[in-house]
mmCIF file of C-alpha atoms in Angstrom:
data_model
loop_
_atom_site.group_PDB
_atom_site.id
_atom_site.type_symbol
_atom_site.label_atom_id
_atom_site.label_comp_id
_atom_site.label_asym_id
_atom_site.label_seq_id
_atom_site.Cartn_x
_atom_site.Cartn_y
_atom_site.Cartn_z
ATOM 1 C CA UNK A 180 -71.340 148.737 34.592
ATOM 2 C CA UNK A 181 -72.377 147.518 38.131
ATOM 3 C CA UNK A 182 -74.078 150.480 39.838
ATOM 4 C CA UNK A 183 -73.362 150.035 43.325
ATOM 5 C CA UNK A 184 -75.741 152.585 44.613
ATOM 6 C CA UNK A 185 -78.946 150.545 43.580
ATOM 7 C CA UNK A 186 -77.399 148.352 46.891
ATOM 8 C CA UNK A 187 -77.097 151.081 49.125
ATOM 9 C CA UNK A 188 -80.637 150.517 50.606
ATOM 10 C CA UNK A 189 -80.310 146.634 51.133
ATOM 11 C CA UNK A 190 -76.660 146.104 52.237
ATOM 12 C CA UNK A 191 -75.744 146.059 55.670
ATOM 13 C CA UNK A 192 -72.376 145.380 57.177
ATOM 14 C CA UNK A 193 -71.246 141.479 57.363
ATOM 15 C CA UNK A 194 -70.969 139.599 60.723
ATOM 16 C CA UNK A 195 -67.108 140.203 60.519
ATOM 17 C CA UNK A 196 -65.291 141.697 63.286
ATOM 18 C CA UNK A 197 -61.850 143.799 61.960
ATOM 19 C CA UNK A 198 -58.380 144.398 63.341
ATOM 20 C CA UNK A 199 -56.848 147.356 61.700
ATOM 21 C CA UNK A 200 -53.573 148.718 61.412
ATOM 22 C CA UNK A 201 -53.395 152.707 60.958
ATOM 23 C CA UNK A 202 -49.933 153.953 59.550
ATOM 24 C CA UNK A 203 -49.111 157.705 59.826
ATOM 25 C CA UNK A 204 -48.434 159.211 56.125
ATOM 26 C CA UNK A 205 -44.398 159.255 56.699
ATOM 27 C CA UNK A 206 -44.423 154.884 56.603
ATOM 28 C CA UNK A 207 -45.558 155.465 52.543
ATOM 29 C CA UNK A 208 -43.218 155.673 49.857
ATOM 30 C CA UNK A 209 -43.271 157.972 47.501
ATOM 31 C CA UNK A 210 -45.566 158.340 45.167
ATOM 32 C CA UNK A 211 -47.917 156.340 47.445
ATOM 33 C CA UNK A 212 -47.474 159.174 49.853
ATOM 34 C CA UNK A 213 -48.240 161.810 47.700
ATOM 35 C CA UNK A 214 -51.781 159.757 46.879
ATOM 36 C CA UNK A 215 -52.535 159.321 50.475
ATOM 37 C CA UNK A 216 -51.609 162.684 51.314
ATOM 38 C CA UNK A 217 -54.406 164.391 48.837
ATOM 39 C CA UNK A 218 -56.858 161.857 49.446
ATOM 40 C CA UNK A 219 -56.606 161.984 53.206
ATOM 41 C CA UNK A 220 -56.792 165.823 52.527
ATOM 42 C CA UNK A 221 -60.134 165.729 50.731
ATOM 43 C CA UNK A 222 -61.515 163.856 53.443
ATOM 44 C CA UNK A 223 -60.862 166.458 55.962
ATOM 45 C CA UNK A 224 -62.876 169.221 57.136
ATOM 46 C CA UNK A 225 -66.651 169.130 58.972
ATOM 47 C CA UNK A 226 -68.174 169.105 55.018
ATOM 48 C CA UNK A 227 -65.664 166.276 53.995
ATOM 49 C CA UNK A 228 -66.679 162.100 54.361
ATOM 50 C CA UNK A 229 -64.162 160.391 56.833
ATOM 51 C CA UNK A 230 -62.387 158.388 54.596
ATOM 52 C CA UNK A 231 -64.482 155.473 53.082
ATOM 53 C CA UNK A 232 -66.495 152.983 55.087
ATOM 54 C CA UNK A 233 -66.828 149.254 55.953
ATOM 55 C CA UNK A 234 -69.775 149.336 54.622
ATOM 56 C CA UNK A 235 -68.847 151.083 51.368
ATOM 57 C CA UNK A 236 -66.562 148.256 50.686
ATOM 58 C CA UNK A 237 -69.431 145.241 51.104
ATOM 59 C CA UNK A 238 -71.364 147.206 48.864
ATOM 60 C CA UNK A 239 -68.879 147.338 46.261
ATOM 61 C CA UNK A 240 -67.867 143.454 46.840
ATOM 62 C CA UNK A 241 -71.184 142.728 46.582
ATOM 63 C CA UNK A 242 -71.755 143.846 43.480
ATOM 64 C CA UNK A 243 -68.403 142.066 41.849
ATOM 65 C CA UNK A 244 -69.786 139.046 43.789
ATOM 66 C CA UNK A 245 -73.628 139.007 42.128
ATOM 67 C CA UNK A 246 -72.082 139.635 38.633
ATOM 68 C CA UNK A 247 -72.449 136.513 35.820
ATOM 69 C CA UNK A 248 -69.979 134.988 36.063
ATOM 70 C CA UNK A 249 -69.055 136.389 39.820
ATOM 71 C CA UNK A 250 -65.610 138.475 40.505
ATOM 72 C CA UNK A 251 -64.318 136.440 43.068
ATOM 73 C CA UNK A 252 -61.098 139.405 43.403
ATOM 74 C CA UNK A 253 -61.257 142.381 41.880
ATOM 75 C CA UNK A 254 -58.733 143.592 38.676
ATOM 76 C CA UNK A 255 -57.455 146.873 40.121
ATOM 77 C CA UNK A 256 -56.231 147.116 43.874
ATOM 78 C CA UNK A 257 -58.368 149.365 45.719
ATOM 79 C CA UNK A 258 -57.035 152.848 46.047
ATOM 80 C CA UNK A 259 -59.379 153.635 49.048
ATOM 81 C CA UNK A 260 -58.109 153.892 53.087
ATOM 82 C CA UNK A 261 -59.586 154.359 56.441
ATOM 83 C CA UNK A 262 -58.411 157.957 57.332
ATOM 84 C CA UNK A 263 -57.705 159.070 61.182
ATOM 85 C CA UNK A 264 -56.661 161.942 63.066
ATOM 86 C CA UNK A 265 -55.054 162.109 66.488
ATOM 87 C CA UNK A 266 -53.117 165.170 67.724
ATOM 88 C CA UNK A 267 -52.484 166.402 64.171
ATOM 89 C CA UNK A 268 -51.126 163.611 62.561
ATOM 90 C CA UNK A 269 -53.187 162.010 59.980
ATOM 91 C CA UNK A 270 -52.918 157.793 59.561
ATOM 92 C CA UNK A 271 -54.587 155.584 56.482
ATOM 93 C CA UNK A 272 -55.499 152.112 57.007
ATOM 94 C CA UNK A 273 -55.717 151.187 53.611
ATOM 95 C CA UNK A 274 -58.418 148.887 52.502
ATOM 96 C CA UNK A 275 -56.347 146.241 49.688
ATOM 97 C CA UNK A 276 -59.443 144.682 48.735
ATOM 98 C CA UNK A 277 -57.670 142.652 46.128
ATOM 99 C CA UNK A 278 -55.132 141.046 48.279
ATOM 100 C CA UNK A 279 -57.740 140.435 51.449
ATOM 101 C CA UNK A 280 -60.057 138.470 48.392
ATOM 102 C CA UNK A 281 -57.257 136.373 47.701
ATOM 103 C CA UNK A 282 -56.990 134.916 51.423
ATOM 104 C CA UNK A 283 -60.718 135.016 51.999
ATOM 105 C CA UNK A 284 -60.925 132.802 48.774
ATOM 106 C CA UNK A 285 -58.591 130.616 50.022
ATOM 107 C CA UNK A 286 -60.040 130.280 53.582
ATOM 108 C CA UNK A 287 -63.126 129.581 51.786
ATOM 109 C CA UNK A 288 -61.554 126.917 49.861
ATOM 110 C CA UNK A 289 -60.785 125.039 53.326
ATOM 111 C CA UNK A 290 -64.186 125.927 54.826
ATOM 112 C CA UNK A 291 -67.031 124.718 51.951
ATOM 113 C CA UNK A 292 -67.961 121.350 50.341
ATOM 114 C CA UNK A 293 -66.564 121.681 46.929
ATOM 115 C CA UNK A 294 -70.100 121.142 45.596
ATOM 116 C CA UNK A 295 -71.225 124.606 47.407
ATOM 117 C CA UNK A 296 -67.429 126.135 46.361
ATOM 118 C CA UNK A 297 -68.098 125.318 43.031
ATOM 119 C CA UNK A 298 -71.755 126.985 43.100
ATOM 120 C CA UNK A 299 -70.604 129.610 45.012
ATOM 121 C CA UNK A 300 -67.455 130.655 42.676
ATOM 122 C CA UNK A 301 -66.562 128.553 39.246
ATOM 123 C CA UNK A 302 -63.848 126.579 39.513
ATOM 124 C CA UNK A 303 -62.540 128.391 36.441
ATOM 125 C CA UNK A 304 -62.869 131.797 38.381
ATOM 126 C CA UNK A 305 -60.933 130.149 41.488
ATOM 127 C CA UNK A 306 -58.262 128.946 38.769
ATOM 128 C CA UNK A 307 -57.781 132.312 37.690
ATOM 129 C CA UNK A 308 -57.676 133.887 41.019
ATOM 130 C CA UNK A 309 -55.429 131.842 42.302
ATOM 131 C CA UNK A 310 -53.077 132.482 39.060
ATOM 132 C CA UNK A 311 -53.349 136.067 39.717
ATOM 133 C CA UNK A 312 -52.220 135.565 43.190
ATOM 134 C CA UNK A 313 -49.221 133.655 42.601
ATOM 135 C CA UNK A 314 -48.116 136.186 40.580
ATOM 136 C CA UNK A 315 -48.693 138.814 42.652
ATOM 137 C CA UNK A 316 -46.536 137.174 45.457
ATOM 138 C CA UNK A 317 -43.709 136.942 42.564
ATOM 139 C CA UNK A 318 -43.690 140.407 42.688
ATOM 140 C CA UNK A 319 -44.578 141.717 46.010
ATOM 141 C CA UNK A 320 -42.519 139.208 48.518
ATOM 142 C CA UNK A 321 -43.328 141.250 51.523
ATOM 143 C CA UNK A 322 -46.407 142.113 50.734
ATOM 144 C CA UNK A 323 -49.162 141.959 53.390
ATOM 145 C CA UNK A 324 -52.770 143.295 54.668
ATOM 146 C CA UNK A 325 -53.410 146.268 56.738
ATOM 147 C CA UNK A 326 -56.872 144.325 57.636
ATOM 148 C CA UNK A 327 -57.517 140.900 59.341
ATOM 149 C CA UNK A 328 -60.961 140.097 59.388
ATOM 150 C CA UNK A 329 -63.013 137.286 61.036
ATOM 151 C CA UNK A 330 -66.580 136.546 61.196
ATOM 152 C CA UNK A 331 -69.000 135.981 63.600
ATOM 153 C CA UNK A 332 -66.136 136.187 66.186
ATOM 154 C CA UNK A 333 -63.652 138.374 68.028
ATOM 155 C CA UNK A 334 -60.318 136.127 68.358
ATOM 156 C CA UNK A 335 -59.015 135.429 72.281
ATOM 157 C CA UNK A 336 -55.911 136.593 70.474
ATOM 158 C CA UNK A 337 -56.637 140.220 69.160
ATOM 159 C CA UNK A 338 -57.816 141.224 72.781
ATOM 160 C CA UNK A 339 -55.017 140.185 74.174
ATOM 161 C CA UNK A 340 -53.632 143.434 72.135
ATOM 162 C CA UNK A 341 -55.603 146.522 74.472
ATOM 163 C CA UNK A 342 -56.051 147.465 77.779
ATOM 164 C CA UNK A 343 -59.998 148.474 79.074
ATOM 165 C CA UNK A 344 -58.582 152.398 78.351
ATOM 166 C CA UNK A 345 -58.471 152.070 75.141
ATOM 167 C CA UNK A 346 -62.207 151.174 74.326
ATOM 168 C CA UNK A 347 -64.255 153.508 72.659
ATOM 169 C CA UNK A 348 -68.192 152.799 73.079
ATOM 170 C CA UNK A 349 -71.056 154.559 70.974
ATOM 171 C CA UNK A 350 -74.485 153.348 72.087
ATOM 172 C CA UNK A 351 -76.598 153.772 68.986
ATOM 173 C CA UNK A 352 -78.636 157.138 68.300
ATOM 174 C CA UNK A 353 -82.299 158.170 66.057
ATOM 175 C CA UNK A 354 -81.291 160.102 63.718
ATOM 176 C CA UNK A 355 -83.197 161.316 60.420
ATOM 177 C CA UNK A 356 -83.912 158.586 57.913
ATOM 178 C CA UNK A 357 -81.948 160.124 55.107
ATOM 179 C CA UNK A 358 -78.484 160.439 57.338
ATOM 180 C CA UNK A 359 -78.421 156.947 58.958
ATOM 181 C CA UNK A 360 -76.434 154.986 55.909
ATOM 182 C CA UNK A 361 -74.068 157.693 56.192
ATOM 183 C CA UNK A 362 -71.832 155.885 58.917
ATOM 184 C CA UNK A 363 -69.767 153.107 59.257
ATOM 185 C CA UNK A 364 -72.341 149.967 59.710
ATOM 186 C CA UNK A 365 -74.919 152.240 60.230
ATOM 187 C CA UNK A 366 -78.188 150.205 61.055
ATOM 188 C CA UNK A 367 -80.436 151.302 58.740
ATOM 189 C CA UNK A 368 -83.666 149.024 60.350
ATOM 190 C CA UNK A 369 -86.696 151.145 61.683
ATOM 191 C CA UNK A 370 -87.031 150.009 64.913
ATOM 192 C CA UNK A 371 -83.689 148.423 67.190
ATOM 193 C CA UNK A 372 -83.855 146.368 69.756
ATOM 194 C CA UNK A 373 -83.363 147.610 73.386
ATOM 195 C CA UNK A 374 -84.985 151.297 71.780
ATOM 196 C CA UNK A 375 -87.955 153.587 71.623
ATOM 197 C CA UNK A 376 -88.709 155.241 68.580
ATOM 198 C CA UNK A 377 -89.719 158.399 69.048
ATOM 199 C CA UNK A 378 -93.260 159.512 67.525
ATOM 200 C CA UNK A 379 -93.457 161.240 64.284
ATOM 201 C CA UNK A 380 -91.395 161.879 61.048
ATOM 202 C CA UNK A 381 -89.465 159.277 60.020
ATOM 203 C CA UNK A 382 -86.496 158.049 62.378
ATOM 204 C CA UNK A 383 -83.716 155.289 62.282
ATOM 205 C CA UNK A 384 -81.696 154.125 64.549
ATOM 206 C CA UNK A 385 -77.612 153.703 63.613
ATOM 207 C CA UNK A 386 -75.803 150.660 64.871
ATOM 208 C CA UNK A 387 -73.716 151.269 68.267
ATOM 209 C CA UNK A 388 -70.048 151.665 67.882
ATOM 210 C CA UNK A 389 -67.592 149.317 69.595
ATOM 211 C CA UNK A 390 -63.544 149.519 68.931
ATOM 212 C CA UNK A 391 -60.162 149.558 70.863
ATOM 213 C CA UNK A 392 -57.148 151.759 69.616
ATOM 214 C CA UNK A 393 -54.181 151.631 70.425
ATOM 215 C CA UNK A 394 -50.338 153.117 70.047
ATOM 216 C CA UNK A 395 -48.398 150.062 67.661
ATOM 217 C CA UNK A 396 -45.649 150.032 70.568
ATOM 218 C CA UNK A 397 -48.313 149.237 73.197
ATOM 219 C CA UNK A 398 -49.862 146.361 71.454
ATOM 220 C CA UNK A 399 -46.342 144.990 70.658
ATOM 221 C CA UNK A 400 -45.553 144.835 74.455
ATOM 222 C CA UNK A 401 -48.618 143.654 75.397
ATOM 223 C CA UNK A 402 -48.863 141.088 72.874
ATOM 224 C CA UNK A 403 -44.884 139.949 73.364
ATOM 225 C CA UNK A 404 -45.792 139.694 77.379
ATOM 226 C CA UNK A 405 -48.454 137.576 76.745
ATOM 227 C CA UNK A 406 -46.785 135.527 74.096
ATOM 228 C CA UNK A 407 -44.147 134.492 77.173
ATOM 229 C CA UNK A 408 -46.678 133.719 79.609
ATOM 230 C CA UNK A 409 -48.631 131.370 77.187
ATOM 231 C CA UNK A 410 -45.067 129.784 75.587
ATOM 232 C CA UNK A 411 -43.698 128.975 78.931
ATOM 233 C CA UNK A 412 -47.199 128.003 80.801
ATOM 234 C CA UNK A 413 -49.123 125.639 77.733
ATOM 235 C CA UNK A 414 -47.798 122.935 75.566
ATOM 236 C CA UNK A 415 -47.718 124.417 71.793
ATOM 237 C CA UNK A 416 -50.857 124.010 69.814
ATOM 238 C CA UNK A 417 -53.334 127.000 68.107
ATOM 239 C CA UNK A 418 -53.181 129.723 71.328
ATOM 240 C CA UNK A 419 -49.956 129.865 71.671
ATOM 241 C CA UNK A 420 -49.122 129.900 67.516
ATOM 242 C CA UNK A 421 -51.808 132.759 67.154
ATOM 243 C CA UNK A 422 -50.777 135.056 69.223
ATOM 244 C CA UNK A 423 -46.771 134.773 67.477
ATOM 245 C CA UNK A 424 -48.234 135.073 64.353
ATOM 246 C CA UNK A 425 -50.295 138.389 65.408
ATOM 247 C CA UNK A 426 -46.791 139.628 66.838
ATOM 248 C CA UNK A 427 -45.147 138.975 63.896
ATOM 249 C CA UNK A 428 -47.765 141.135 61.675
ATOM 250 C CA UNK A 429 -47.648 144.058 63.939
ATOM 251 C CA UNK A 430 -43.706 144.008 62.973
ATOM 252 C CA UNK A 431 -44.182 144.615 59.847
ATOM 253 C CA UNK A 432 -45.873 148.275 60.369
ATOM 254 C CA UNK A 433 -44.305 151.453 60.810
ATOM 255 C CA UNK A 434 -43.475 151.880 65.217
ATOM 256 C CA UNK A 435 -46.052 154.887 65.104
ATOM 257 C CA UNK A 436 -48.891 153.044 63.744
ATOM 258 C CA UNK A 437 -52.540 152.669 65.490
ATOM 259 C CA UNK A 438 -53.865 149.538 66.172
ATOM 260 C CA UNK A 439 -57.720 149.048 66.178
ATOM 261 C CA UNK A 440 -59.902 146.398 66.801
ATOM 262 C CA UNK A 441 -63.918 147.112 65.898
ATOM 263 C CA UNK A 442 -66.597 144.828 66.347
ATOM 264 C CA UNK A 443 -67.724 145.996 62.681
ATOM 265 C CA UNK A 444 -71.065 144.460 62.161
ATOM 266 C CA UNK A 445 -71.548 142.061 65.250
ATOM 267 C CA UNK A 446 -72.459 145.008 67.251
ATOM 268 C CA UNK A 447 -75.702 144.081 65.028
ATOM 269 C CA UNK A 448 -76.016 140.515 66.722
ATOM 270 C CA UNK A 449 -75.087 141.507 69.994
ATOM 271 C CA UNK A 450 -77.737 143.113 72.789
ATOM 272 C CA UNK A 451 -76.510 146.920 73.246
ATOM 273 C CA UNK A 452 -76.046 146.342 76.722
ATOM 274 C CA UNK A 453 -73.684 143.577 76.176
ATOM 275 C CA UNK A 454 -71.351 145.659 74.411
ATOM 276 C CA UNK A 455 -71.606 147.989 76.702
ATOM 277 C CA UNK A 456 -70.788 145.747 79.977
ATOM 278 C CA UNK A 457 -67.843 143.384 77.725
ATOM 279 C CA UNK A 458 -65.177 143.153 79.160
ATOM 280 C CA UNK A 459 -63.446 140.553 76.842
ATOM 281 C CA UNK A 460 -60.086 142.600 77.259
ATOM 282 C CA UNK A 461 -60.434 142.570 80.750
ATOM 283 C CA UNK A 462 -60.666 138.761 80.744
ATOM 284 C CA UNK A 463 -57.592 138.028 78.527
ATOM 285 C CA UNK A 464 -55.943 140.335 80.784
ATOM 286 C CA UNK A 465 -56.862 138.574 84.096
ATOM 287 C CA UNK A 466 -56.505 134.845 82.491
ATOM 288 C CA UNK A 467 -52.823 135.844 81.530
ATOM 289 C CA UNK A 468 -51.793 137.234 84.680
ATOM 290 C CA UNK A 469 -53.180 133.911 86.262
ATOM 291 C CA UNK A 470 -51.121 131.799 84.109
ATOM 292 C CA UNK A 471 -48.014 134.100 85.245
ATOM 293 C CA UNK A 472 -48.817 133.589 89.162
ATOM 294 C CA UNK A 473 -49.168 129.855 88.188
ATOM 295 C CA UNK A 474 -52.896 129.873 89.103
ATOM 296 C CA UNK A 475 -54.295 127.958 86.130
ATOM 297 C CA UNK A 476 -57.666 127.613 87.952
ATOM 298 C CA UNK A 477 -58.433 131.454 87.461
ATOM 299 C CA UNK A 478 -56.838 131.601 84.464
ATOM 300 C CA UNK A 479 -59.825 128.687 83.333
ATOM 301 C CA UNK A 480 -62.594 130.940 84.791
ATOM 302 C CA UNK A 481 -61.597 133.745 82.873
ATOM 303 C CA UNK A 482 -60.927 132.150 79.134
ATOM 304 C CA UNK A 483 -64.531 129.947 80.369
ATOM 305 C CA UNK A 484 -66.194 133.328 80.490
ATOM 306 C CA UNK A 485 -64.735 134.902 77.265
ATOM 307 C CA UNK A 486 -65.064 131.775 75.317
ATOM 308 C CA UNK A 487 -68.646 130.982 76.174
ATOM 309 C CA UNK A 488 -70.130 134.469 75.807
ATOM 310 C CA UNK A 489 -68.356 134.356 72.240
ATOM 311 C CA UNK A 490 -70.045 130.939 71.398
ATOM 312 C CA UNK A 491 -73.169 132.238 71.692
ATOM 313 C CA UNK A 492 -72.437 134.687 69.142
ATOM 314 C CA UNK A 493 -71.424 132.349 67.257
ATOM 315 C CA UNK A 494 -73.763 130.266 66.541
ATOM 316 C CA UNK A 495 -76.084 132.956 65.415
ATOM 317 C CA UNK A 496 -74.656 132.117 62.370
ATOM 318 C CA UNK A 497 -76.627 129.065 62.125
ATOM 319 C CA UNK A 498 -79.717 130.534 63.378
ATOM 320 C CA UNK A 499 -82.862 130.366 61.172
#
C-alpha cells in the first residue's frame, strides 16, 4: 500500500490554476445525495476539515504516479468534494479524479515527444487507460468534470466569467509550523518572499489566497455577452471557440451552482503584491466593452496587458 502521508512534507501544490463548479446538494441524485449529504456534514463544524484539499489530491496522485509501473488513472472514482457554505446552503464541487486523469492523459499525449510519453507513462499503461475510458463514455454519455484545470496559466477566457466584486484575496500569514500544511496550497517554505519572519519558535508562512466566485446565472450572462461581442467583432479562430465551449459547460450544471476560479498554486510563482494589484478581470472586462463601442485600439491595450503579464508567468515553467 502507497502511504501517502510519507509525501505530506515534500508535496506542494502544482502550477495549475482551477475553475470550479460548486452544485448545491438538491442537483444530486439519489443515492449520490445521500453520500454528499453525510460527508458534507462531517466536514462541518469549527473542529471539522473543510472538505478535502487541492493539495490532498496531488499528494494522492502523486503517489499512484511514482508507483512501478505508474497509475496513470486511478481504479475507483474519487468519492471526495470541495464543500462550501453560503447563506445556509451547502454546495460540493466534487473532485472526479478518474475522469480529469483521463483528459490530462490525453492532453499529455498531444503535448510530449513520444520518447518522453513513453518514459513518462508505458505505452501499455496509456493502452489501458485509454480502454478504460472508452468504456466509461459507453456508459456515462453525459458525463463531464466539475474541474478544468490549466497550468502555469489563467485562460483570457475564464476571467471573462467575474466581475472585480467577486474576488476574494488572502495575503499570506506566519503561522505555527505544525498548522501550515493544513490549508489549501499552504506554503510550507520557511521564509516567503516579500515577508519577515518573525524571531523565535518555529514559523511558516502559508501561501496567499486568490479566487473569484460567483452565482452560475451571473457567469452565464456574462460569459453569453461576451461570447456576442467577440462572434460579431473577430473572425472565428481559438478566442472566440473558447469562450462557447466554456458556455456550453456551465449549461450543464444545476442554475444555483457557484462558479470559482482560484489561482491554486501560481499564487506560489507570482510576487504577493501582484496578486494583490491584478486586475486580469478588470481587463477582459474593459477589452470587451471596447470591442462593443467598435474601439479595437483599446480593446488591444487591454488583452496586450493581460496577455503579457500572463507570459511572464509562463515561462517560469522553463526557468532553471
Amino acid at each position: 500500500m502507497r502511504d501517502v502521508a510519507t509525501l505530506r512534507t515534500s508535496v506542494r501544490p502544482p502550477y495549475a490554476a482551477y475553475l470550479r463548479v460548486y452544485e448545491p446538494l438538491a442537483a444530486f441524485r439519489e443515492p449520490e445525495r445521500s453520500y454528499w449529504q453525510g460527508y458534507a456534514a462531517a466536514r462541518r463544524g469549527p473542529a471539522a476539515v473543510a472538505g478535502a484539499t487541492a493539495l490532498e489530491e496531488a499528494r494522492r496522485r502523486l503517489a499512484d504516479l511514482i508507483a512501478v509501473p505508474p497509475v496513470a488513472v486511478p481504479e475507483q472514482e474519487s468519492r471526495e468534494a470541495f464543500v462550501h457554505e453560503a447563506d445556509g446552503v451547502v454546495y460540493l464541487c466534487p473532485w472526479r479524479t478518474r475522469l480529469r486523469s483521463w483528459m490530462a492523459l490525453e492532453e499529455l499525449q498531444e503535448l510530449l515527444p513520444a520518447p518522453l510519453l513513453d518514459a513518462a507513462v508505458p505505452a501499455g499503461v496509456r493502452a489501458a487507460a485509454e480502454a478504460d475510458w472508452d468504456r466509461w463514455r459507453a456508459q456515462n454519455p453525459d458525463g463531464r468534470p466539475w474541474i478544468l484545470t490549466e497550468t502555469w496559466n489563467v485562460p483570457v477566457r475564464w476571467f471573462l466569467l467575474f466581475g472585480p466584486e467577486d474576488r476574494e484575496f488572502e495575503p499570506g500569514r506566519w503561522t505555527d509550523g505544525a498548522d501550515a500544511d493544513g490549508g489549501d496550497g499552504a506554503d510550507t517554505s520557511d521564509t516567503a518572499e516579500g515577508a519577515d519572519e518573525p524571531a523565535g519558535g518555529v514559523k511558516r508562512r502559508t501561501a496567499p489566497v486568490m479566487r473569484y466566485r460567483t452565482p452560475m446565472a451571473q457567469a452565464r450572462r456574462r460569459v453569453a455577452r461576451g461570447f456576442r461581442v467577440l462572434r460579431d467583432t473577430l473572425d472565428e479562430g481559438p478566442m472566440v471557440a473558447g469562450v462557447e465551449e466554456v458556455g456550453r459547460w456551465l449549461e450543464e450544471f444545476h442554475p444555483r451552482s457557484l462558479v470559482e476560479l482560484d489561482y491554486g498554486g501560481l499564487v506560489d510563482v507570482i510576487p504577493e503584491e501582484g496578486l494583490a494589484a491584478d486586475r486580469s478581470v478588470e481587463e477582459v472586462a474593459e477589452g470587451i466593452a471596447a470591442l462593443r463601442e467598435g474601439d479595437g485600439a483599446g480593446a488591444g491595450r487591454s488583452y496586450r496587458a493581460l496577455t503579457e503579464r500572463w507570459r511572464r508567468v509562463q515561462e517560469l515553467q522553463y526557468a532553471n
